[in-house]
Amino acid sequence: AALGDGSCTIRAFQPADLEQVRELFANGMRDAHTEASADMLELLEHYIANGISDDLGANMQAVFLGEGCGFWVVIDERAESPTKGRIIGTVGCQTLDEAECELRRLSVHRGSRGLGLATRLIGVVEAHARAHGFRRIVLNTSMVMVPAQRLYSKAGYDVVKREHFPDEWMLQLTGRTRRSDDEGAVYYAKTVG
């Protein structure tokens, strides 16, 4: 679907998109964590590497392209844009069970923020969820991603919980326990059906 002004197109993921999707994901995560502690930045690099090898890699078919799932990209069509023809936004929907899905990998290129793309991508997932009979969408974001938290609240998502990453998880991922208060996540949910 093209945006009203024809400046961008949202379409389903295609295998040829993968490298741009990975690049946007990694850069978006780094951009969103510029104020994070050194410990959080170390954790972030582990998280990016894991995402690229897991759900944006070997498990992408199962996570985003299977039954009831979806993954979408935004193509920049702005005539004078330095990113013309490139992917400037992504979002995925993962099936959790027959009633619930998870909004994942929402990212918008830093030079394309403020155009309403993130809100449009959330709307794509919500429409997809309704069309597939899901009653609830869940998601989570890092504690330090305050703009993302504002976006989800504005879109009608309610905070379900806030929690620090467990030491067992931190040990498995980084070989150390949690060191700072920003090493955690905020969980959201919204009823859509």
PDB file of C-alpha atoms in Angstrom:
ATOM      1  CA  ALA A   1       0.000   0.000   0.000  1.00  0.00           C
ATOM      2  CA  ALA A   2       1.302   3.422  -0.907  1.00  0.00           C
ATOM      3  CA  LEU A   3       1.132   6.230   1.617  1.00  0.00           C
ATOM      4  CA  GLY A   4      -1.344   8.955   0.792  1.00  0.00           C
ATOM      5  CA  ASP A   5       1.255  11.225  -0.761  1.00  0.00           C
ATOM      6  CA  GLY A   6       2.918   8.404  -2.743  1.00  0.00           C
ATOM      7  CA  SER A   7       6.224   9.001  -0.952  1.00  0.00           C
ATOM      8  CA  CYS A   8       6.616   5.460   0.393  1.00  0.00           C
ATOM      9  CA  THR A   9       5.235   1.991  -0.230  1.00  0.00           C
ATOM     10  CA  ILE A  10       4.595  -0.642   2.436  1.00  0.00           C
ATOM     11  CA  ARG A  11       4.810  -4.180   1.075  1.00  0.00           C
ATOM     12  CA  ALA A  12       5.434  -7.745   2.219  1.00  0.00           C
ATOM     13  CA  PHE A  13       9.019  -8.815   2.786  1.00  0.00           C
ATOM     14  CA  GLN A  14      10.861 -10.478  -0.090  1.00  0.00           C
ATOM     15  CA  PRO A  15      14.036 -12.588   0.358  1.00  0.00           C
ATOM     16  CA  ALA A  16      16.105 -10.011  -1.575  1.00  0.00           C
ATOM     17  CA  ASP A  17      15.274  -7.495   1.203  1.00  0.00           C
ATOM     18  CA  LEU A  18      17.150  -9.376   3.915  1.00  0.00           C
ATOM     19  CA  GLU A  19      20.459  -7.486   3.938  1.00  0.00           C
ATOM     20  CA  GLN A  20      18.745  -4.072   4.026  1.00  0.00           C
ATOM     21  CA  VAL A  21      16.404  -5.310   6.773  1.00  0.00           C
ATOM     22  CA  ARG A  22      19.352  -6.485   8.871  1.00  0.00           C
ATOM     23  CA  GLU A  23      21.203  -3.207   8.327  1.00  0.00           C
ATOM     24  CA  LEU A  24      18.156  -1.126   9.288  1.00  0.00           C
ATOM     25  CA  PHE A  25      17.578  -3.260  12.397  1.00  0.00           C
ATOM     26  CA  ALA A  26      21.207  -2.948  13.575  1.00  0.00           C
ATOM     27  CA  ASN A  27      21.476   0.781  12.872  1.00  0.00           C
ATOM     28  CA  GLY A  28      18.066   1.473  14.406  1.00  0.00           C
ATOM     29  CA  MET A  29      18.973  -0.333  17.611  1.00  0.00           C
ATOM     30  CA  ARG A  30      22.277   1.535  17.857  1.00  0.00           C
ATOM     31  CA  ASP A  31      20.580   4.889  17.155  1.00  0.00           C
ATOM     32  CA  ALA A  32      17.972   4.246  19.849  1.00  0.00           C
ATOM     33  CA  HIS A  33      20.571   3.467  22.485  1.00  0.00           C
ATOM     34  CA  THR A  34      22.952   6.413  22.143  1.00  0.00           C
ATOM     35  CA  GLU A  35      22.243   7.439  25.758  1.00  0.00           C
ATOM     36  CA  ALA A  36      22.703   3.923  27.164  1.00  0.00           C
ATOM     37  CA  SER A  37      25.417   2.918  29.584  1.00  0.00           C
ATOM     38  CA  ALA A  38      28.554   1.147  28.339  1.00  0.00           C
ATOM     39  CA  ASP A  39      27.232  -2.071  29.863  1.00  0.00           C
ATOM     40  CA  MET A  40      23.934  -1.687  27.997  1.00  0.00           C
ATOM     41  CA  LEU A  41      25.802  -1.021  24.736  1.00  0.00           C
ATOM     42  CA  GLU A  42      27.738  -4.256  25.227  1.00  0.00           C
ATOM     43  CA  LEU A  43      24.458  -6.102  25.751  1.00  0.00           C
ATOM     44  CA  LEU A  44      22.983  -4.354  22.705  1.00  0.00           C
ATOM     45  CA  GLU A  45      25.694  -5.701  20.395  1.00  0.00           C
ATOM     46  CA  HIS A  46      24.951  -9.235  21.629  1.00  0.00           C
ATOM     47  CA  TYR A  47      21.248  -8.615  21.046  1.00  0.00           C
ATOM     48  CA  ILE A  48      21.837  -7.337  17.484  1.00  0.00           C
ATOM     49  CA  ALA A  49      24.062 -10.295  16.598  1.00  0.00           C
ATOM     50  CA  ASN A  50      21.510 -12.716  18.025  1.00  0.00           C
ATOM     51  CA  GLY A  51      18.624 -11.068  16.131  1.00  0.00           C
ATOM     52  CA  ILE A  52      20.512 -11.170  12.833  1.00  0.00           C
ATOM     53  CA  SER A  53      21.420 -14.836  13.229  1.00  0.00           C
ATOM     54  CA  ASP A  54      18.063 -15.924  14.696  1.00  0.00           C
ATOM     55  CA  ASP A  55      14.763 -14.313  13.675  1.00  0.00           C
ATOM     56  CA  LEU A  56      16.358 -12.238  10.891  1.00  0.00           C
ATOM     57  CA  GLY A  57      18.406 -15.244   9.843  1.00  0.00           C
ATOM     58  CA  ALA A  58      18.081 -18.990  10.307  1.00  0.00           C
ATOM     59  CA  ASN A  59      14.627 -18.824  11.938  1.00  0.00           C
ATOM     60  CA  MET A  60      13.015 -16.062   9.878  1.00  0.00           C
ATOM     61  CA  GLN A  61      10.690 -18.488   8.084  1.00  0.00           C
ATOM     62  CA  ALA A  62       9.336 -19.892  11.341  1.00  0.00           C
ATOM     63  CA  VAL A  63       9.156 -16.576  13.197  1.00  0.00           C
ATOM     64  CA  PHE A  64       7.813 -14.172  10.558  1.00  0.00           C
ATOM     65  CA  LEU A  65       6.833 -16.038   7.412  1.00  0.00           C
ATOM     66  CA  GLY A  66       4.824 -18.986   8.724  1.00  0.00           C
ATOM     67  CA  GLU A  67       1.090 -19.406   9.258  1.00  0.00           C
ATOM     68  CA  GLY A  68      -0.523 -16.232  10.638  1.00  0.00           C
ATOM     69  CA  CYS A  69       2.800 -14.385  10.712  1.00  0.00           C
ATOM     70  CA  GLY A  70       3.985 -11.487   8.566  1.00  0.00           C
ATOM     71  CA  PHE A  71       6.868  -9.156   7.884  1.00  0.00           C
ATOM     72  CA  TRP A  72       6.611  -5.843   6.013  1.00  0.00           C
ATOM     73  CA  VAL A  73       9.032  -3.261   4.686  1.00  0.00           C
ATOM     74  CA  VAL A  74       8.674   0.395   3.712  1.00  0.00           C
ATOM     75  CA  ILE A  75      10.304   1.430   0.430  1.00  0.00           C
ATOM     76  CA  ASP A  76      11.302   5.091   0.121  1.00  0.00           C
ATOM     77  CA  GLU A  77       9.820   6.613  -3.053  1.00  0.00           C
ATOM     78  CA  ARG A  78      10.612  10.250  -2.283  1.00  0.00           C
ATOM     79  CA  ALA A  79      12.183  11.784  -5.389  1.00  0.00           C
ATOM     80  CA  GLU A  80      14.919  13.792  -3.674  1.00  0.00           C
ATOM     81  CA  SER A  81      15.603  11.407  -0.815  1.00  0.00           C
ATOM     82  CA  PRO A  82      19.115  10.015  -0.251  1.00  0.00           C
ATOM     83  CA  THR A  83      17.422   6.690   0.585  1.00  0.00           C
ATOM     84  CA  LYS A  84      15.193   6.583  -2.544  1.00  0.00           C
ATOM     85  CA  GLY A  85      14.487   2.984  -3.498  1.00  0.00           C
ATOM     86  CA  ARG A  86      15.782   1.627  -0.193  1.00  0.00           C
ATOM     87  CA  ILE A  87      14.047   0.050   2.776  1.00  0.00           C
ATOM     88  CA  ILE A  88      13.412   2.701   5.429  1.00  0.00           C
ATOM     89  CA  GLY A  89      11.048   0.834   7.733  1.00  0.00           C
ATOM     90  CA  THR A  90      10.237  -2.678   8.936  1.00  0.00           C
ATOM     91  CA  VAL A  91       7.810  -4.479  11.195  1.00  0.00           C
ATOM     92  CA  GLY A  92       7.033  -8.112  11.903  1.00  0.00           C
ATOM     93  CA  CYS A  93       4.168 -10.082  13.408  1.00  0.00           C
ATOM     94  CA  GLN A  94       4.867 -13.398  15.117  1.00  0.00           C
ATOM     95  CA  THR A  95       2.099 -15.835  16.022  1.00  0.00           C
ATOM     96  CA  LEU A  96       2.238 -16.826  19.695  1.00  0.00           C
ATOM     97  CA  ASP A  97      -0.995 -18.839  19.853  1.00  0.00           C
ATOM     98  CA  GLU A  98      -4.452 -18.759  18.267  1.00  0.00           C
ATOM     99  CA  ALA A  99      -5.422 -15.623  20.190  1.00  0.00           C
ATOM    100  CA  GLU A 100      -2.190 -13.675  20.540  1.00  0.00           C
ATOM    101  CA  CYS A 101       0.565 -12.355  18.296  1.00  0.00           C
ATOM    102  CA  GLU A 102       3.655 -10.260  18.911  1.00  0.00           C
ATOM    103  CA  LEU A 103       4.643  -7.040  17.133  1.00  0.00           C
ATOM    104  CA  ARG A 104       8.395  -7.254  16.541  1.00  0.00           C
ATOM    105  CA  ARG A 105      11.286  -5.562  14.755  1.00  0.00           C
ATOM    106  CA  LEU A 106       9.607  -2.172  14.289  1.00  0.00           C
ATOM    107  CA  SER A 107      12.277   0.124  12.922  1.00  0.00           C
ATOM    108  CA  VAL A 108      12.332   3.342  10.898  1.00  0.00           C
ATOM    109  CA  HIS A 109      15.457   4.834   9.324  1.00  0.00           C
ATOM    110  CA  ARG A 110      16.637   7.864  11.323  1.00  0.00           C
ATOM    111  CA  GLY A 111      16.333  10.174   8.272  1.00  0.00           C
ATOM    112  CA  SER A 112      12.711   9.111   7.783  1.00  0.00           C
ATOM    113  CA  ARG A 113      11.371   9.562  11.302  1.00  0.00           C
ATOM    114  CA  GLY A 114       8.572  12.042  11.836  1.00  0.00           C
ATOM    115  CA  LEU A 115       6.693  10.947   8.689  1.00  0.00           C
ATOM    116  CA  GLY A 116       4.274   8.725  10.585  1.00  0.00           C
ATOM    117  CA  LEU A 117       5.805   5.516   9.257  1.00  0.00           C
ATOM    118  CA  ALA A 118       6.027   3.777  12.640  1.00  0.00           C
ATOM    119  CA  THR A 119       2.351   4.476  13.291  1.00  0.00           C
ATOM    120  CA  ARG A 120       1.471   3.157   9.824  1.00  0.00           C
ATOM    121  CA  LEU A 121       3.503   0.004  10.418  1.00  0.00           C
ATOM    122  CA  ILE A 122       1.778  -0.596  13.754  1.00  0.00           C
ATOM    123  CA  GLY A 123      -1.509  -0.237  11.855  1.00  0.00           C
ATOM    124  CA  VAL A 124      -0.383  -2.876   9.341  1.00  0.00           C
ATOM    125  CA  VAL A 125       0.248  -5.353  12.163  1.00  0.00           C
ATOM    126  CA  GLU A 126      -3.069  -4.511  13.832  1.00  0.00           C
ATOM    127  CA  ALA A 127      -4.987  -5.016  10.560  1.00  0.00           C
ATOM    128  CA  HIS A 128      -3.139  -8.286   9.982  1.00  0.00           C
ATOM    129  CA  ALA A 129      -3.923  -9.436  13.539  1.00  0.00           C
ATOM    130  CA  ARG A 130      -7.631  -8.717  13.119  1.00  0.00           C
ATOM    131  CA  ALA A 131      -7.725 -10.434   9.717  1.00  0.00           C
ATOM    132  CA  HIS A 132      -6.148 -13.554  11.239  1.00  0.00           C
ATOM    133  CA  GLY A 133      -8.421 -13.658  14.296  1.00  0.00           C
ATOM    134  CA  PHE A 134      -5.913 -12.602  16.938  1.00  0.00           C
ATOM    135  CA  ARG A 135      -7.503 -10.889  19.928  1.00  0.00           C
ATOM    136  CA  ARG A 136      -4.378  -9.395  21.453  1.00  0.00           C
ATOM    137  CA  ILE A 137      -1.033  -7.977  20.331  1.00  0.00           C
ATOM    138  CA  VAL A 138       1.916  -7.949  22.700  1.00  0.00           C
ATOM    139  CA  LEU A 139       5.346  -6.345  22.329  1.00  0.00           C
ATOM    140  CA  ASN A 140       8.333  -5.264  24.334  1.00  0.00           C
ATOM    141  CA  THR A 141      11.008  -2.624  24.112  1.00  0.00           C
ATOM    142  CA  SER A 142      14.157  -1.703  25.982  1.00  0.00           C
ATOM    143  CA  MET A 143      13.874   0.490  29.085  1.00  0.00           C
ATOM    144  CA  VAL A 144      16.139   3.071  27.466  1.00  0.00           C
ATOM    145  CA  MET A 145      14.004   3.392  24.308  1.00  0.00           C
ATOM    146  CA  VAL A 146      11.816   6.195  25.653  1.00  0.00           C
ATOM    147  CA  PRO A 147      10.601   7.427  22.209  1.00  0.00           C
ATOM    148  CA  ALA A 148       9.405   3.873  21.427  1.00  0.00           C
ATOM    149  CA  GLN A 149       7.596   3.753  24.757  1.00  0.00           C
ATOM    150  CA  ARG A 150       5.808   7.027  23.919  1.00  0.00           C
ATOM    151  CA  LEU A 151       4.885   5.686  20.468  1.00  0.00           C
ATOM    152  CA  TYR A 152       3.337   2.494  21.839  1.00  0.00           C
ATOM    153  CA  SER A 153       1.418   4.343  24.539  1.00  0.00           C
ATOM    154  CA  LYS A 154       0.078   6.827  21.972  1.00  0.00           C
ATOM    155  CA  ALA A 155      -0.992   3.884  19.777  1.00  0.00           C
ATOM    156  CA  GLY A 156      -3.107   2.520  22.635  1.00  0.00           C
ATOM    157  CA  TYR A 157      -0.798  -0.136  24.044  1.00  0.00           C
ATOM    158  CA  ASP A 158      -0.888  -0.577  27.823  1.00  0.00           C
ATOM    159  CA  VAL A 159       2.187  -1.328  29.932  1.00  0.00           C
ATOM    160  CA  VAL A 160       1.860  -4.853  31.297  1.00  0.00           C
ATOM    161  CA  LYS A 161       5.115  -4.941  33.239  1.00  0.00           C
ATOM    162  CA  ARG A 162       8.627  -3.572  33.527  1.00  0.00           C
ATOM    163  CA  GLU A 163      11.428  -5.898  34.461  1.00  0.00           C
ATOM    164  CA  HIS A 164      15.180  -6.070  34.563  1.00  0.00           C
ATOM    165  CA  PHE A 165      16.840  -8.795  32.562  1.00  0.00           C
ATOM    166  CA  PRO A 166      17.383 -11.835  34.792  1.00  0.00           C
ATOM    167  CA  ASP A 167      20.978 -12.605  35.749  1.00  0.00           C
ATOM    168  CA  GLU A 168      20.670 -16.119  34.261  1.00  0.00           C
ATOM    169  CA  TRP A 169      19.747 -14.605  30.878  1.00  0.00           C
ATOM    170  CA  MET A 170      22.514 -12.027  31.107  1.00  0.00           C
ATOM    171  CA  LEU A 171      25.038 -14.741  31.961  1.00  0.00           C
ATOM    172  CA  GLN A 172      23.968 -16.838  28.992  1.00  0.00           C
ATOM    173  CA  LEU A 173      24.080 -13.912  26.563  1.00  0.00           C
ATOM    174  CA  THR A 174      27.057 -11.907  27.805  1.00  0.00           C
ATOM    175  CA  GLY A 175      28.866 -14.038  30.373  1.00  0.00           C
ATOM    176  CA  ARG A 176      28.096 -11.558  33.178  1.00  0.00           C
ATOM    177  CA  THR A 177      25.230 -10.554  35.454  1.00  0.00           C
ATOM    178  CA  ARG A 178      23.192  -7.356  35.120  1.00  0.00           C
ATOM    179  CA  ARG A 179      25.231  -4.268  35.962  1.00  0.00           C
ATOM    180  CA  SER A 180      22.968  -1.276  35.437  1.00  0.00           C
ATOM    181  CA  ASP A 181      19.351  -0.245  35.886  1.00  0.00           C
ATOM    182  CA  ASP A 182      18.769   0.318  32.160  1.00  0.00           C
ATOM    183  CA  GLU A 183      19.277  -3.374  31.382  1.00  0.00           C
ATOM    184  CA  GLY A 184      15.627  -4.338  31.174  1.00  0.00           C
ATOM    185  CA  ALA A 185      12.458  -4.257  29.136  1.00  0.00           C
ATOM    186  CA  VAL A 186       8.980  -2.755  29.138  1.00  0.00           C
ATOM    187  CA  TYR A 187       6.159  -5.075  28.024  1.00  0.00           C
ATOM    188  CA  TYR A 188       2.961  -3.855  26.337  1.00  0.00           C
ATOM    189  CA  ALA A 189      -0.348  -5.332  25.193  1.00  0.00           C
ATOM    190  CA  LYS A 190      -3.380  -4.182  23.227  1.00  0.00           C
ATOM    191  CA  THR A 191      -6.706  -5.907  22.632  1.00  0.00           C
ATOM    192  CA  VAL A 192      -7.626  -5.764  18.936  1.00  0.00           C
ATOM    193  CA  GLY A 193     -10.374  -8.330  18.489  1.00  0.00           C
TER     194      GLY A 193
END
